[in-house]
Short mmCIF file of C-alpha atoms in Angstrom, two decimals:
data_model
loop_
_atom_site.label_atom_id
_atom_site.label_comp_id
_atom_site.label_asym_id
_atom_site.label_seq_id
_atom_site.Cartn_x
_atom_site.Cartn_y
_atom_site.Cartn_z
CA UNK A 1 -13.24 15.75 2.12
CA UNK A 2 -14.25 12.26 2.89
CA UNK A 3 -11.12 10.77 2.36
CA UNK A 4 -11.48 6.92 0.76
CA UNK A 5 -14.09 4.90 2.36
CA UNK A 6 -14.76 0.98 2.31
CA UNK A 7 -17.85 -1.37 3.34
CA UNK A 8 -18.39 -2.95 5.35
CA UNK A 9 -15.37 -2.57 7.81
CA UNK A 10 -15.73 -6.04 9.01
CA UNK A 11 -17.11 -9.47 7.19
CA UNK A 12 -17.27 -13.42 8.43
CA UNK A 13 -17.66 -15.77 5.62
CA UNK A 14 -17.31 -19.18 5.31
CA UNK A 15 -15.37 -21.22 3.14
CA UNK A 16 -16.99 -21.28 -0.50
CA UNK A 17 -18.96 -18.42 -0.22
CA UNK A 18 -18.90 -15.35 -1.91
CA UNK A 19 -18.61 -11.74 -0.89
CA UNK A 20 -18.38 -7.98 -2.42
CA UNK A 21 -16.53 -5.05 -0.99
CA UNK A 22 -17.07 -1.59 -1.87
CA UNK A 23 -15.07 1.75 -2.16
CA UNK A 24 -15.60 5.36 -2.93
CA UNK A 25 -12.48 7.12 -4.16
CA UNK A 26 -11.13 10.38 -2.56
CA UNK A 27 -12.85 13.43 -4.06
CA UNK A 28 -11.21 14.17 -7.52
CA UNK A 29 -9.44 10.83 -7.90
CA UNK A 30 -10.44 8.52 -10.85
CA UNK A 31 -8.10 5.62 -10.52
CA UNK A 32 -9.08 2.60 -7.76
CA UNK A 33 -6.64 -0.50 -7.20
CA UNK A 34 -7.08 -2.74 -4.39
CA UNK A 35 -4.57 -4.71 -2.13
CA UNK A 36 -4.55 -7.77 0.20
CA UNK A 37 -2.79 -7.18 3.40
CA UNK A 38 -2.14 -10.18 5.63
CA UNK A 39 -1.20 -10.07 8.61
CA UNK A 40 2.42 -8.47 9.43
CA UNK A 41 2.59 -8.61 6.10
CA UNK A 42 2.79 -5.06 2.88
CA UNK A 43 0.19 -4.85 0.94
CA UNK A 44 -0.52 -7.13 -2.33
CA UNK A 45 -1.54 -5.70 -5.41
CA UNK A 46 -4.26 -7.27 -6.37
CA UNK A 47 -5.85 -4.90 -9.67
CA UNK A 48 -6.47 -1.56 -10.60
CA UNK A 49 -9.52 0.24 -12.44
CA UNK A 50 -8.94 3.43 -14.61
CA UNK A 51 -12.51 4.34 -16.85
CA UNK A 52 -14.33 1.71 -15.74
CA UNK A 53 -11.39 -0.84 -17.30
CA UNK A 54 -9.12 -3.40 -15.39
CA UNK A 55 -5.90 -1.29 -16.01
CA UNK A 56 -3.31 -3.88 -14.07
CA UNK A 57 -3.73 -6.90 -12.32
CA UNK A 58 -1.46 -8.89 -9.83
CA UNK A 59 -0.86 -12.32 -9.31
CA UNK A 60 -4.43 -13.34 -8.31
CA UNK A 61 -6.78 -15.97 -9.26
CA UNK A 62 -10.02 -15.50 -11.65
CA UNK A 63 -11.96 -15.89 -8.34
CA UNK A 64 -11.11 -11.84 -7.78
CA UNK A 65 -12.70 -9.87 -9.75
CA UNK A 66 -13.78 -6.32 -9.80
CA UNK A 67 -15.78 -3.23 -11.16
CA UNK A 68 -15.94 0.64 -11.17
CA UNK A 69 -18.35 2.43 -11.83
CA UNK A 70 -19.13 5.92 -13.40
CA UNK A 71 -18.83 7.58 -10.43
CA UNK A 72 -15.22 5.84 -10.01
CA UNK A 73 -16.48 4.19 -6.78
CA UNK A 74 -15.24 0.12 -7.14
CA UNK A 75 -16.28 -2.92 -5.48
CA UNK A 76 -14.19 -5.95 -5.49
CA UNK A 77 -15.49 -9.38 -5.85
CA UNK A 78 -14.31 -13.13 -4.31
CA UNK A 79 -16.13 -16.37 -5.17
CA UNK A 80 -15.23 -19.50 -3.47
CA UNK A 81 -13.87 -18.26 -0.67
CA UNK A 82 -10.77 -20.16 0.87
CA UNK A 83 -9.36 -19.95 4.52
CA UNK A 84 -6.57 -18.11 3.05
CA UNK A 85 -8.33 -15.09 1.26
CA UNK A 86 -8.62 -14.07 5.31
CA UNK A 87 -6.95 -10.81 5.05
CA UNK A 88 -7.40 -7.10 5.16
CA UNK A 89 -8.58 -5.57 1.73
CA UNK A 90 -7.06 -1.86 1.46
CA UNK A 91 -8.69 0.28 -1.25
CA UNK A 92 -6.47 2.94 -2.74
CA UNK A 93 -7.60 5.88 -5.06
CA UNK A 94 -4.62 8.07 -6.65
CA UNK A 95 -5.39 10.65 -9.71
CA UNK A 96 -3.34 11.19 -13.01
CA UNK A 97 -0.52 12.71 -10.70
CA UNK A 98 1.61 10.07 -9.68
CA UNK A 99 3.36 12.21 -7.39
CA UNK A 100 1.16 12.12 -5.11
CA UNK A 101 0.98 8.78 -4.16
CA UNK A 102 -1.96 6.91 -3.32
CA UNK A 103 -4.14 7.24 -0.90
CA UNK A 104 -5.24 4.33 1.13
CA UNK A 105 -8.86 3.53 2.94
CA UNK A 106 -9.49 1.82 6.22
CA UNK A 107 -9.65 -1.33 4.92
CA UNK A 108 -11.82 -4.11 5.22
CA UNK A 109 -11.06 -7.14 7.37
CA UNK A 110 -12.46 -10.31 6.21
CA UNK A 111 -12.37 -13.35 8.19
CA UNK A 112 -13.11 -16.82 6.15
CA UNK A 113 -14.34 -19.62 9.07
CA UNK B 1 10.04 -9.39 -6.92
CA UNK B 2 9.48 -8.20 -3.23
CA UNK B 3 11.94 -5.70 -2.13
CA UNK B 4 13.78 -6.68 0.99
CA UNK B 5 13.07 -3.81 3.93
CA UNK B 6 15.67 -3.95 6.63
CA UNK B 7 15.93 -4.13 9.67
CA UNK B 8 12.60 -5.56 10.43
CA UNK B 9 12.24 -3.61 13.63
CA UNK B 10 13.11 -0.77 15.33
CA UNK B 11 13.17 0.80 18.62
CA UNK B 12 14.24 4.16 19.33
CA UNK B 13 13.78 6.69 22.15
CA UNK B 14 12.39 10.12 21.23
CA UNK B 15 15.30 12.37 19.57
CA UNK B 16 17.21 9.41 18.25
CA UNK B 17 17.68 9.33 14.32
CA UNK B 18 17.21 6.22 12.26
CA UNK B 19 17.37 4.38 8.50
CA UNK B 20 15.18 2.22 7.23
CA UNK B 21 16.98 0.38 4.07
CA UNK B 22 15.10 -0.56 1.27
CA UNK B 23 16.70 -2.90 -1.86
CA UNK B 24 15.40 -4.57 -4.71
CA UNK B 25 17.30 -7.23 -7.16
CA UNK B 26 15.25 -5.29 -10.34
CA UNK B 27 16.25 -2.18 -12.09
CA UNK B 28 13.78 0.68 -10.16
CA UNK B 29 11.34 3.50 -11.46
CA UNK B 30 10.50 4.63 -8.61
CA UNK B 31 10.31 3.47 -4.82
CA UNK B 32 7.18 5.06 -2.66
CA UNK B 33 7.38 5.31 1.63
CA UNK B 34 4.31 4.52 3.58
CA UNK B 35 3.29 4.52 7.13
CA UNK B 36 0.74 2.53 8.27
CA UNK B 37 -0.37 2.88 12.29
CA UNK B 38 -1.31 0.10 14.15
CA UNK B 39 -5.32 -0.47 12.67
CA UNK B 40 -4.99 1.78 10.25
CA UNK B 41 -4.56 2.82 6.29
CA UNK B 42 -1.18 3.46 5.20
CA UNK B 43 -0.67 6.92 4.91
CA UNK B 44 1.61 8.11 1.81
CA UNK B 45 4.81 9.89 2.94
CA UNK B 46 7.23 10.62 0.03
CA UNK B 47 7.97 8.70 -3.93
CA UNK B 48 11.10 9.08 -5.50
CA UNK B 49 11.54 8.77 -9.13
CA UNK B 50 14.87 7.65 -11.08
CA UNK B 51 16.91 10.31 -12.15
CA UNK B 52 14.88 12.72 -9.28
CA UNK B 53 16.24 14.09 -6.49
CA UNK B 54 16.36 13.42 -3.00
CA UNK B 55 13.00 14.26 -1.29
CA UNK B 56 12.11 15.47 2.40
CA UNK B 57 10.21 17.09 4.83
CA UNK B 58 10.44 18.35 8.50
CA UNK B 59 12.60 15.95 9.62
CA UNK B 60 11.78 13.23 7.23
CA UNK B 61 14.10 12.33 4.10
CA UNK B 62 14.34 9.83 2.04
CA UNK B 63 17.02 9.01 -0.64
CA UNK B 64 17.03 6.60 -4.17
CA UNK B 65 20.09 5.08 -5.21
CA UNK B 66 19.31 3.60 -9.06
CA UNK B 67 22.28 2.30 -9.42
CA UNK B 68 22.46 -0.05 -6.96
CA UNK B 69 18.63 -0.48 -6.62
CA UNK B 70 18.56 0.94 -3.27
CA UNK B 71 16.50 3.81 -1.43
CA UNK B 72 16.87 4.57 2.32
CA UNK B 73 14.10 6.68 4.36
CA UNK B 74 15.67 9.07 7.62
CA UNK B 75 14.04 9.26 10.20
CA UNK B 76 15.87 12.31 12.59
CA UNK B 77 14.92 13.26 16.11
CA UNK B 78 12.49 11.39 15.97
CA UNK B 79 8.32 12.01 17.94
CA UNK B 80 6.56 9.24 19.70
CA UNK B 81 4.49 9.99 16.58
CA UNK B 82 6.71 8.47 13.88
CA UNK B 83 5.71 5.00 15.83
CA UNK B 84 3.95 2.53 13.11
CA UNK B 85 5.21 0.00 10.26
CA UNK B 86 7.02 1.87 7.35
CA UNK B 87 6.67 0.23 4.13
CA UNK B 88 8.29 0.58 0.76
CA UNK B 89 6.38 0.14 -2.49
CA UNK B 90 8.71 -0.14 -5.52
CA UNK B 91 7.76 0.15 -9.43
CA UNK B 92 9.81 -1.56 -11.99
CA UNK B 93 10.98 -0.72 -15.30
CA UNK B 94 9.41 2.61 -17.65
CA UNK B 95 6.90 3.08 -14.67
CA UNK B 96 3.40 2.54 -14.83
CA UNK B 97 2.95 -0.44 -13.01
CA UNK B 98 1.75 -1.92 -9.78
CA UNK B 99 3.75 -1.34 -6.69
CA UNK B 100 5.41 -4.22 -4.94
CA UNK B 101 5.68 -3.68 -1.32
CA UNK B 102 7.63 -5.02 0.82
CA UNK B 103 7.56 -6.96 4.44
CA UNK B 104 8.07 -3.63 6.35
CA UNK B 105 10.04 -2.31 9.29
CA UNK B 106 8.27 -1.76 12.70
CA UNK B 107 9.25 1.02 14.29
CA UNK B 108 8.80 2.22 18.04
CA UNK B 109 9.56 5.53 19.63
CA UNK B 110 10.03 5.18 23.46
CA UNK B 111 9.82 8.33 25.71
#
């Protein structure tokens, strides 16, 4: 089992660009929702996709925006890029059993110049 | 609203027990422990539900207090392995909705 995996594992934008992140769920998990993790800082929620729908959504601006697909892999989306979207972006897949907790990818550190 | 993780670090030598505290000013669902290694993707430890009991394993444990919005994680005897940032994620009232992490507590085990 794979585990959760993310592209690229490393980005350098500039400000006002755009850029897309992708994810492929763990095997057998449906639900994607992706954080922003600064630095020292927990995770931020940023959404969550369930059947190809935005399910949730946190306190982030229209410039993040998302998909899933079919095959529940999910990329997430940033226009306009600002010196402050530099962050890590966690992916986290999780099935119907919320017992289980979530389980995180590698992440994907983006650096905005 | 962010839950407030205390203390904000930690250092223990191997065999020593500790707490990490975990309190929130809303009324809780559930609370969910994370580790997360330096460079790496937090790894899911334990959730606690309201109303649930207390959960553990090995020589982890973890505890949820509704009433006073509280849950505390033990940490006993503890491995140069239990190093890392533990974070709480907490979910607010009927469930169902996104987890609000807090700051985190570093914590280092010394030989």
């Amino acid at each position: 089992d794979a585990g959760v995996t993310q592209s690229p594992t490393h980005l350098i934008k500039t400000r006002g660009q755009q850029v897309t992140l992708r994810c492929s769920p763990k095997s057998g998990h449906d639900t994607v929702s992706w954080y922003q993790q600064a630095l020292g800082q927990g995770p931020q929620f940023i959404f969550q996709y369930y059947e190809e729908e935005e399910r949730q959504r946190g306190n982030f601006p229209d410039r993040f925006s998302g998909h899933q697909f079919p095959n529940y892999s999910s990329e997430l989306n940033v226009n306009a890029l600002l010196l402050g979207d530099s962050a890590l972006y966690l992916c986290a897949s999780s099935s119907g059993t919320a017992l289980a907790g979530e389980f995180f990818g590698p992440g994907t550190r983006l650096t905005v110049l | 609203q962010q839950p407030v993780q205390s203390p904000q670090a930690v250092i223990l030598r191997e065999g020593e027990d500790a707490v990490i505290n975990c309190s929130s000013s809303k009324a809780l669902y559930s609370v969910h422990w994370y580790r997360q290694k330096h460079g790496e993707a937090p790894v899911f430890l334990m959730i606690l539900l309201k109303g649930g009991e207390q959960k553990g394993h090995e020589k982890i444990s973890a505890s949820f207090n509704e009433k006073k919005q509280q849950s505390s994680l033990y940490l006993t005897a503890s491995q140069l392995s239990y190093s890392g940032t533990y974070f709480c994620g907490t979910e607010g009232g009927a469930g169902n909705t996104p987890l609000v992490f807090g700051k985190g507590t570093r914590l280092s085990v010394i030989a």
